Amino acid sequence: MIMDLSHALKNLSAKVDSGFDDAVAQLTRHVAVQSISSQKPDDVRSGAEFVAAAAREAGAADVNVITENDGLPAVIAHWPAPEGKPTVLLYSHGDVQPTGNLDEWHTDPFVATTRGERLFGRGTADDKGGVAAHLAAIRAFDGKPPVGVILFVEGEEEIGSPSMEAIIAGHKEELAADVIVIADSVNWTQGVPSLTTTLRGVVDCVVEVSTLDHALHSGQFGGIVPDALTTLCRLIATMHDETGEVTVDGLKGFAGPELDYPEDRLREETGVLDGVQWVGRGRAVEKMWTKPSVTVVAIDATPVKDAINILPATARAKISLRVAPGQDAGEAMEALVKHLETHVEFGAHVKVTRGQLGQPGIVPFTGKRAEIANEAFKLAWGQEPVEMGTGGAIPLVTDLQNAFPQATVLVTAVTDPESRMHGIDESLHLGDFRKAILTEALMLAGLAE
């Protein structure tokens, strides 16, 4: 197998190089589509049509833009398998997060811009870069890959993939594959590839605390009547102890891999301010990958600029929980809800509204197909991939594992820790992008053997 892939390396490397500018140009055009799934559904539909057209140009035998349950569209394209060859499903998503404050971006987020060795723009890294890598790997074989290929690009990942269960159920035969490559994770560092073997899940809810049927004058009744916002803050504080460790009963975690995440690297990647301490107990890789975390992602209350001296009657917050691999997300949701309902003080009324639910994942990197992938990484990057976890959620991983239990699942990446996915100045390292394309092309060649 090593000799076969080594023999394929020269030809595929030349093919990837000759098509690289086209891959970057296609990614640039895709970035221009403002496919923010939480805000611009029409642009998500335009993005799906863009991907469908690109798949046809790359030689797909059939391409379908599909929806389920009135959700946002996904694209399924096929390159049929030659006789006796396996089929590989290549997944990415075409929707993106909102931009945040546009004034903080150095360039227009929807105009892909090269600075140094990086391409900046919303979606370059997460995950239009993954879409472009899949298509470029297919084009390296002139649109006729040596194995069957299914390109599967959804448009709802950034809002929790609410249609995914129905899409898989309704199109199971069209998605059936022997190997599934999910290009939506992050590499260990720039220049060092990874395969993700554990992923945290995610659940969220909105908690509303009420203490009054109307707001009161804070001078007249402050000191005797509990206001809703202070009560909500005290409730939120019960979810962590003095070290920042999560205190919600019923949440589970486990020891992480034997990897050292250097503190200086972590401080540089996070931009944590001087003097700010880490929260929680245990090693960094455990706190980020294999233990639960609870975050307050939003609070509804009177804005400071509109503040008046009143006791607020009602306040609410959105709570996001990252679920450790191995725990059922539904079980974790119920533990969070129970904690919020039973820890509110002063007899305040509390209402919890459940939100999204995405399962965590455990993805073993074993078997002959994994060995082929490992060899592809070694040849393309000059080193084996680091097996690591990620704190982010890709619920689709578990959905596909359940639907296709015999398939080998590989969670790969086109991004690195400097890519700032979801953040300001999101970017993709162009050298790593090329290596990701070559890795995927080598995997397809190796799996054909």
Coordinates of C-alpha atoms in Angstrom, one line a residue:
M1 CA 0.0 0.0 0.0
I2 CA 2.8 2.4 0.8
M3 CA 4.4 1.8 -2.6
D4 CA 1.1 2.3 -4.3
L5 CA 0.4 5.6 -2.6
S6 CA 4.0 6.8 -3.1
H7 CA 3.7 6.0 -6.8
A8 CA 0.4 8.0 -6.9
L9 CA 2.0 10.9 -5.0
K10 CA 3.9 12.5 -7.9
N11 CA 1.0 12.5 -10.4
L12 CA -1.6 13.7 -7.8
S13 CA 0.7 16.3 -6.4
A14 CA 1.1 17.7 -9.9
K15 CA -2.7 17.6 -10.5
V16 CA -3.4 19.4 -7.2
D17 CA -0.8 22.1 -8.0
S18 CA -2.2 22.7 -11.5
G19 CA -5.7 23.0 -10.2
F20 CA -4.9 25.0 -7.0
D21 CA -5.6 28.4 -8.3
D22 CA -9.0 27.3 -9.6
A23 CA -9.7 25.8 -6.1
V24 CA -8.9 29.2 -4.4
A25 CA -10.9 31.0 -7.0
Q26 CA -13.9 28.8 -6.5
L27 CA -13.6 29.2 -2.7
T28 CA -13.5 33.0 -3.2
R29 CA -16.7 33.0 -5.2
H30 CA -18.4 30.8 -2.6
V31 CA -17.3 33.1 0.2
A32 CA -19.1 35.9 -1.6
V33 CA -22.4 34.2 -1.1
Q34 CA -23.6 35.4 2.3
S35 CA -25.1 32.1 3.4
I36 CA -25.8 32.9 7.1
S37 CA -28.2 30.2 8.0
S38 CA -29.5 32.0 11.1
Q39 CA -30.3 35.2 9.2
K40 CA -30.3 34.8 5.4
P41 CA -32.1 31.6 4.3
D42 CA -32.3 32.9 0.7
D43 CA -28.6 33.2 0.5
V44 CA -28.2 29.7 1.9
R45 CA -30.4 28.5 -1.0
S46 CA -28.1 30.4 -3.4
G47 CA -25.1 28.8 -1.8
A48 CA -26.6 25.3 -2.4
E49 CA -27.1 26.2 -6.0
F50 CA -23.5 27.3 -6.2
V51 CA -22.3 24.0 -4.8
A52 CA -24.6 22.0 -7.1
A53 CA -23.2 23.9 -10.2
A54 CA -19.7 23.3 -9.0
A55 CA -20.4 19.6 -8.6
R56 CA -21.8 19.4 -12.1
E57 CA -18.7 21.1 -13.5
A58 CA -16.5 18.6 -11.6
G59 CA -18.2 15.7 -13.5
A60 CA -20.9 14.5 -11.1
A61 CA -23.3 12.1 -12.8
D62 CA -26.2 13.4 -10.8
V63 CA -26.8 16.4 -8.5
N64 CA -29.8 17.1 -6.3
V65 CA -30.6 20.0 -4.1
I66 CA -33.0 18.6 -1.4
T67 CA -34.9 19.8 1.6
E68 CA -36.7 18.0 4.4
N69 CA -39.3 19.3 6.9
D70 CA -39.3 22.8 5.3
G71 CA -35.6 23.2 6.3
L72 CA -32.7 24.7 4.4
P73 CA -31.3 22.9 1.4
A74 CA -28.6 20.3 1.2
V75 CA -26.7 19.1 -1.9
I76 CA -26.2 15.4 -2.7
A77 CA -24.0 14.7 -5.8
H78 CA -22.7 11.3 -7.0
W79 CA -19.8 10.0 -8.9
P80 CA -20.7 6.3 -9.3
A81 CA -18.2 3.7 -8.1
P82 CA -16.3 1.6 -10.7
E83 CA -17.1 -2.1 -10.5
G84 CA -15.9 -3.6 -7.2
K85 CA -14.7 -0.3 -5.7
P86 CA -15.9 1.2 -2.4
T87 CA -17.9 4.5 -2.1
V88 CA -16.6 7.5 -0.1
L89 CA -18.9 10.2 1.2
L90 CA -17.3 13.6 1.5
Y91 CA -19.2 16.0 3.9
S92 CA -18.9 19.7 4.5
H93 CA -21.4 22.5 5.1
G94 CA -22.0 25.7 3.1
D95 CA -23.7 27.8 5.8
V96 CA -21.7 30.2 7.9
Q97 CA -22.0 32.2 11.2
P98 CA -23.0 35.9 11.3
T99 CA -20.1 38.3 10.9
G100 CA -20.3 40.1 14.2
N101 CA -19.1 43.8 14.3
L102 CA -18.1 44.6 10.7
D103 CA -15.9 47.5 12.0
E104 CA -13.6 44.9 13.6
W105 CA -12.9 43.1 10.4
H106 CA -9.7 44.2 8.6
T107 CA -11.4 43.4 5.2
D108 CA -14.9 42.7 4.0
P109 CA -15.9 39.3 5.4
F110 CA -17.6 38.4 2.1
V111 CA -14.7 39.3 -0.1
A112 CA -12.0 36.6 0.3
T113 CA -8.7 38.4 0.6
T114 CA -5.2 37.0 0.6
R115 CA -2.8 38.4 3.2
G116 CA 0.5 36.6 3.5
E117 CA -0.1 32.9 3.4
R118 CA -3.7 33.1 4.6
L119 CA -7.1 33.7 2.8
F120 CA -9.4 35.8 5.0
G121 CA -13.2 35.8 4.8
R122 CA -16.3 34.4 6.5
G123 CA -16.5 30.7 5.7
T124 CA -13.0 30.3 4.3
A125 CA -12.2 28.0 7.2
D126 CA -15.6 26.9 8.5
D127 CA -16.6 25.2 6.2
K128 CA -16.5 26.4 2.6
G129 CA -12.9 25.6 2.6
G130 CA -13.9 22.0 3.2
V131 CA -16.3 22.1 0.3
A132 CA -13.6 23.5 -2.0
A133 CA -11.1 20.8 -0.9
H134 CA -13.6 18.0 -1.7
L135 CA -14.3 19.4 -5.1
A136 CA -10.6 20.0 -5.8
A137 CA -9.7 16.4 -4.8
I138 CA -12.3 15.1 -7.3
R139 CA -11.0 17.3 -10.0
A140 CA -7.5 15.9 -9.4
F141 CA -8.9 12.8 -11.1
D142 CA -10.4 14.9 -14.0
G143 CA -13.9 14.3 -12.5
K144 CA -13.5 10.5 -12.7
P145 CA -12.3 9.4 -9.2
P146 CA -11.1 5.8 -8.8
V147 CA -13.8 5.1 -6.2
G148 CA -17.4 6.0 -5.9
V149 CA -17.9 9.5 -4.4
I150 CA -20.9 11.2 -2.8
L151 CA -20.6 14.9 -2.1
F152 CA -22.9 15.9 0.8
V153 CA -23.0 19.6 1.6
E154 CA -25.7 20.8 4.1
G155 CA -26.9 24.3 4.8
E156 CA -27.9 24.1 8.5
E157 CA -24.8 23.1 10.4
E158 CA -24.4 26.4 12.1
I159 CA -27.9 26.3 13.5
G160 CA -27.7 22.7 14.8
S161 CA -28.6 20.7 11.7
P162 CA -32.3 20.5 12.5
S163 CA -33.2 18.7 9.3
M164 CA -30.3 16.3 9.4
E165 CA -32.2 13.3 10.9
A166 CA -34.9 13.6 8.3
I167 CA -32.4 14.1 5.5
I168 CA -30.5 10.9 6.4
A169 CA -33.8 9.0 6.9
G170 CA -35.2 10.2 3.6
H171 CA -32.1 9.8 1.5
K172 CA -30.3 6.8 3.2
E173 CA -29.7 4.9 0.0
E174 CA -28.2 8.0 -1.7
L175 CA -25.9 8.6 1.2
A176 CA -24.8 5.0 1.8
A177 CA -21.0 4.7 1.8
D178 CA -18.1 2.6 3.0
V179 CA -16.0 5.5 4.2
I180 CA -17.2 8.9 5.4
V181 CA -14.9 11.9 5.4
I182 CA -16.1 14.9 7.4
A183 CA -13.9 17.9 6.7
D184 CA -15.2 20.1 9.5
S185 CA -12.7 20.0 12.4
V186 CA -9.4 21.7 13.2
N187 CA -5.8 20.6 12.8
W188 CA -3.4 20.3 15.7
T189 CA -1.4 23.4 14.6
Q190 CA -0.7 25.1 11.3
G191 CA 1.4 22.7 9.4
V192 CA 0.5 19.7 11.6
P193 CA -2.6 17.6 10.6
S194 CA -5.0 15.9 12.8
L195 CA -7.8 13.3 12.9
T196 CA -10.5 14.1 15.4
T197 CA -11.5 11.0 17.5
T198 CA -13.7 12.6 20.1
L199 CA -16.2 15.5 19.9
R200 CA -18.3 17.2 22.5
G201 CA -22.0 17.6 21.9
V202 CA -24.0 20.7 22.6
V203 CA -27.4 21.5 24.2
D204 CA -28.8 24.9 25.0
C205 CA -31.8 26.4 26.8
V206 CA -33.3 29.8 27.7
V207 CA -33.9 30.3 31.4
E208 CA -36.3 33.0 32.5
V209 CA -36.5 34.3 36.1
S210 CA -39.4 36.4 37.3
T211 CA -39.9 38.0 40.8
L212 CA -42.6 40.6 40.1
D213 CA -45.6 41.2 37.9
H214 CA -44.2 44.7 37.1
A215 CA -41.0 46.7 37.7
L216 CA -40.7 48.7 40.9
H217 CA -38.9 51.8 42.0
S218 CA -35.5 50.6 43.3
G219 CA -35.2 53.2 46.0
Q220 CA -38.7 52.6 47.3
F221 CA -38.5 48.8 47.4
G222 CA -34.9 47.9 47.0
G223 CA -33.5 45.9 49.9
I224 CA -36.7 43.9 50.5
V225 CA -37.9 42.8 47.0
P226 CA -35.5 40.6 45.0
D227 CA -35.0 41.9 41.5
A228 CA -35.1 39.4 38.6
L229 CA -31.7 40.2 37.1
T230 CA -29.8 39.8 40.4
T231 CA -31.7 36.6 41.1
L232 CA -30.8 35.3 37.6
C233 CA -27.1 36.2 38.1
R234 CA -27.1 34.3 41.4
L235 CA -28.7 31.3 39.7
I236 CA -26.1 31.3 36.9
A237 CA -23.4 31.4 39.5
T238 CA -24.5 28.1 41.0
M239 CA -23.4 26.3 37.8
H240 CA -19.7 26.6 38.7
D241 CA -17.7 26.4 41.9
E242 CA -15.0 28.8 43.0
T243 CA -12.4 27.3 40.6
G244 CA -14.8 27.5 37.6
E245 CA -15.5 23.7 37.7
V246 CA -19.0 22.8 36.5
T247 CA -21.3 21.8 39.4
V248 CA -24.4 20.5 37.6
D249 CA -25.2 17.1 38.9
G250 CA -25.5 14.3 36.3
L251 CA -23.0 15.7 33.8
K252 CA -20.1 13.3 33.0
G253 CA -16.6 13.5 31.7
F254 CA -13.4 11.4 31.4
A255 CA -9.7 11.7 31.2
G256 CA -8.4 13.1 28.0
P257 CA -5.6 11.8 25.7
E258 CA -1.9 12.0 26.7
L259 CA -1.3 15.2 24.7
D260 CA 0.4 18.3 26.1
Y261 CA -1.3 21.6 25.1
P262 CA 1.4 24.1 26.0
E263 CA 0.2 27.1 28.1
D264 CA 2.0 29.7 26.0
R265 CA 0.4 28.3 22.9
L266 CA -3.1 28.3 24.5
R267 CA -2.6 31.9 25.7
E268 CA -1.6 33.0 22.2
E269 CA -4.5 31.2 20.5
T270 CA -7.1 32.4 22.9
G271 CA -5.9 36.0 23.3
V272 CA -6.7 35.7 27.1
L273 CA -5.7 39.0 28.8
D274 CA -2.7 39.2 31.1
G275 CA -3.4 38.0 34.6
V276 CA -6.6 36.1 33.6
Q277 CA -6.5 32.6 35.0
W278 CA -7.9 29.3 33.5
V279 CA -11.1 27.9 34.9
G280 CA -11.8 24.4 36.0
R281 CA -9.6 21.5 37.2
G282 CA -7.5 19.0 35.2
R283 CA -5.4 19.2 32.1
A284 CA -6.2 21.6 29.3
V285 CA -7.1 18.8 26.8
E286 CA -9.5 17.4 29.3
K287 CA -11.2 20.7 30.0
M288 CA -11.5 21.5 26.3
W289 CA -12.3 18.1 24.9
T290 CA -13.6 15.4 27.4
K291 CA -15.3 17.3 30.2
P292 CA -18.5 19.3 30.1
S293 CA -18.5 23.1 30.0
V294 CA -21.3 25.6 30.7
T295 CA -21.4 29.0 29.1
V296 CA -23.8 32.0 29.4
V297 CA -24.0 33.1 25.7
A298 CA -26.6 35.8 26.1
I299 CA -28.6 37.8 28.6
D300 CA -31.8 39.8 28.0
A301 CA -32.0 42.7 30.3
T302 CA -32.3 46.5 30.1
P303 CA -29.3 47.9 28.1
V304 CA -26.9 50.1 30.1
K305 CA -27.7 53.1 28.0
D306 CA -31.4 52.7 28.8
A307 CA -30.9 52.0 32.5
I308 CA -33.3 53.5 35.0
N309 CA -33.6 53.0 38.8
I310 CA -36.0 50.1 38.8
L311 CA -36.1 46.5 40.1
P312 CA -36.5 44.4 36.9
A313 CA -39.5 42.1 37.0
T314 CA -38.1 39.5 34.6
A315 CA -34.7 38.6 33.1
R316 CA -33.6 35.7 31.0
A317 CA -30.4 34.1 29.7
K318 CA -29.4 31.6 27.1
I319 CA -27.2 28.8 28.5
S320 CA -25.0 26.6 26.3
L321 CA -23.7 23.3 27.5
R322 CA -20.9 21.3 25.8
V323 CA -21.6 17.6 26.5
A324 CA -18.7 15.3 27.1
P325 CA -18.1 12.4 24.6
G326 CA -19.9 9.3 25.8
Q327 CA -22.9 11.0 27.5
D328 CA -26.3 11.2 25.8
A329 CA -27.1 14.8 25.0
G330 CA -30.7 14.4 26.1
E331 CA -29.6 13.2 29.5
A332 CA -27.3 16.2 29.8
M333 CA -30.1 18.6 28.8
E334 CA -32.3 17.2 31.6
A335 CA -29.5 17.5 34.1
L336 CA -29.1 21.2 33.1
V337 CA -32.8 21.9 33.3
K338 CA -33.2 20.2 36.7
H339 CA -30.3 22.3 38.1
L340 CA -31.8 25.6 36.9
E341 CA -35.3 24.7 38.2
T342 CA -34.1 23.7 41.6
H343 CA -31.3 26.2 42.4
V344 CA -33.2 29.5 42.0
E345 CA -33.4 31.5 45.2
F346 CA -35.9 33.7 47.0
G347 CA -38.8 31.6 45.7
A348 CA -38.5 33.3 42.3
H349 CA -40.4 31.8 39.4
V350 CA -38.3 30.1 36.8
K351 CA -39.1 28.9 33.3
V352 CA -36.7 26.9 31.2
T353 CA -37.2 26.5 27.5
R354 CA -35.2 23.7 25.9
G355 CA -33.3 24.5 22.7
Q356 CA -31.0 22.6 20.3
L357 CA -29.6 19.2 21.1
G358 CA -26.6 17.7 19.4
Q359 CA -25.0 14.5 20.3
P360 CA -21.2 14.2 21.1
G361 CA -19.1 11.6 19.3
I362 CA -16.4 9.0 19.6
V363 CA -14.7 8.2 16.3
P364 CA -12.2 5.3 16.5
F365 CA -9.3 5.6 14.1
T366 CA -8.8 1.9 13.4
G367 CA -8.9 -0.7 10.6
K368 CA -7.3 -1.0 7.1
R369 CA -9.1 2.1 5.7
A370 CA -7.8 4.2 8.6
E371 CA -4.3 2.9 7.8
I372 CA -4.7 4.1 4.2
A373 CA -5.8 7.5 5.5
N374 CA -2.8 7.6 7.8
E375 CA -0.4 6.9 4.9
A376 CA -2.1 9.6 2.8
F377 CA -1.5 12.1 5.6
K378 CA 2.1 11.1 5.9
L379 CA 2.8 11.6 2.3
A380 CA 0.9 14.9 1.9
W381 CA 2.1 16.5 5.2
G382 CA 5.4 14.7 5.8
Q383 CA 4.1 13.3 9.2
E384 CA 1.3 11.3 10.7
P385 CA -1.8 13.1 11.9
V386 CA -2.2 13.8 15.6
E387 CA -5.2 12.0 17.0
M388 CA -7.0 14.6 19.1
G389 CA -10.4 15.7 20.4
T390 CA -12.3 18.8 19.8
G391 CA -14.6 20.9 22.1
G392 CA -16.9 21.8 19.2
A393 CA -19.9 19.8 18.2
I394 CA -20.6 18.0 14.9
P395 CA -23.8 16.1 15.7
L396 CA -23.8 14.8 12.1
V397 CA -20.9 12.4 13.1
T398 CA -23.1 10.4 15.4
D399 CA -26.1 10.6 13.0
L400 CA -24.0 9.0 10.2
Q401 CA -22.4 6.5 12.5
N402 CA -25.9 5.3 13.6
A403 CA -27.2 5.2 10.0
F404 CA -24.1 3.5 8.5
P405 CA -22.5 1.5 11.4
Q406 CA -20.2 -0.5 9.0
A407 CA -18.6 2.7 7.6
T408 CA -15.2 4.0 8.6
V409 CA -15.6 7.6 9.7
L410 CA -12.7 10.1 9.4
V411 CA -13.0 13.6 10.8
T412 CA -10.5 15.8 9.1
A413 CA -9.8 19.5 8.8
V414 CA -8.7 22.3 6.5
T415 CA -8.3 24.8 9.4
D416 CA -5.9 25.4 12.2
P417 CA -6.1 27.1 15.6
E418 CA -5.3 30.5 14.1
S419 CA -8.3 30.3 11.7
R420 CA -10.7 32.0 14.1
M421 CA -13.8 30.0 13.1
H422 CA -16.9 31.9 14.0
G423 CA -14.8 35.0 14.9
I424 CA -13.5 38.2 13.4
D425 CA -11.0 37.8 10.5
E426 CA -11.7 34.1 9.9
S427 CA -9.0 32.7 7.6
L428 CA -7.6 29.6 6.0
H429 CA -3.9 28.8 5.6
L430 CA -3.3 28.3 1.9
G431 CA -0.4 25.9 2.3
D432 CA -2.5 23.7 4.6
F433 CA -5.4 23.9 2.2
R434 CA -3.2 22.5 -0.6
K435 CA -2.1 19.6 1.7
A436 CA -5.7 18.9 2.7
I437 CA -6.6 18.5 -1.0
L438 CA -3.7 16.3 -1.7
T439 CA -4.4 14.1 1.4
E440 CA -8.0 13.6 0.2
A441 CA -6.9 12.7 -3.3
L442 CA -4.4 10.2 -2.0
M443 CA -7.0 8.6 0.2
L444 CA -9.3 8.2 -2.8
A445 CA -6.4 6.6 -4.7
G446 CA -5.5 4.3 -1.8
L447 CA -9.1 3.2 -1.1
A448 CA -9.4 2.1 -4.8
E449 CA -6.8 -0.5 -4.1

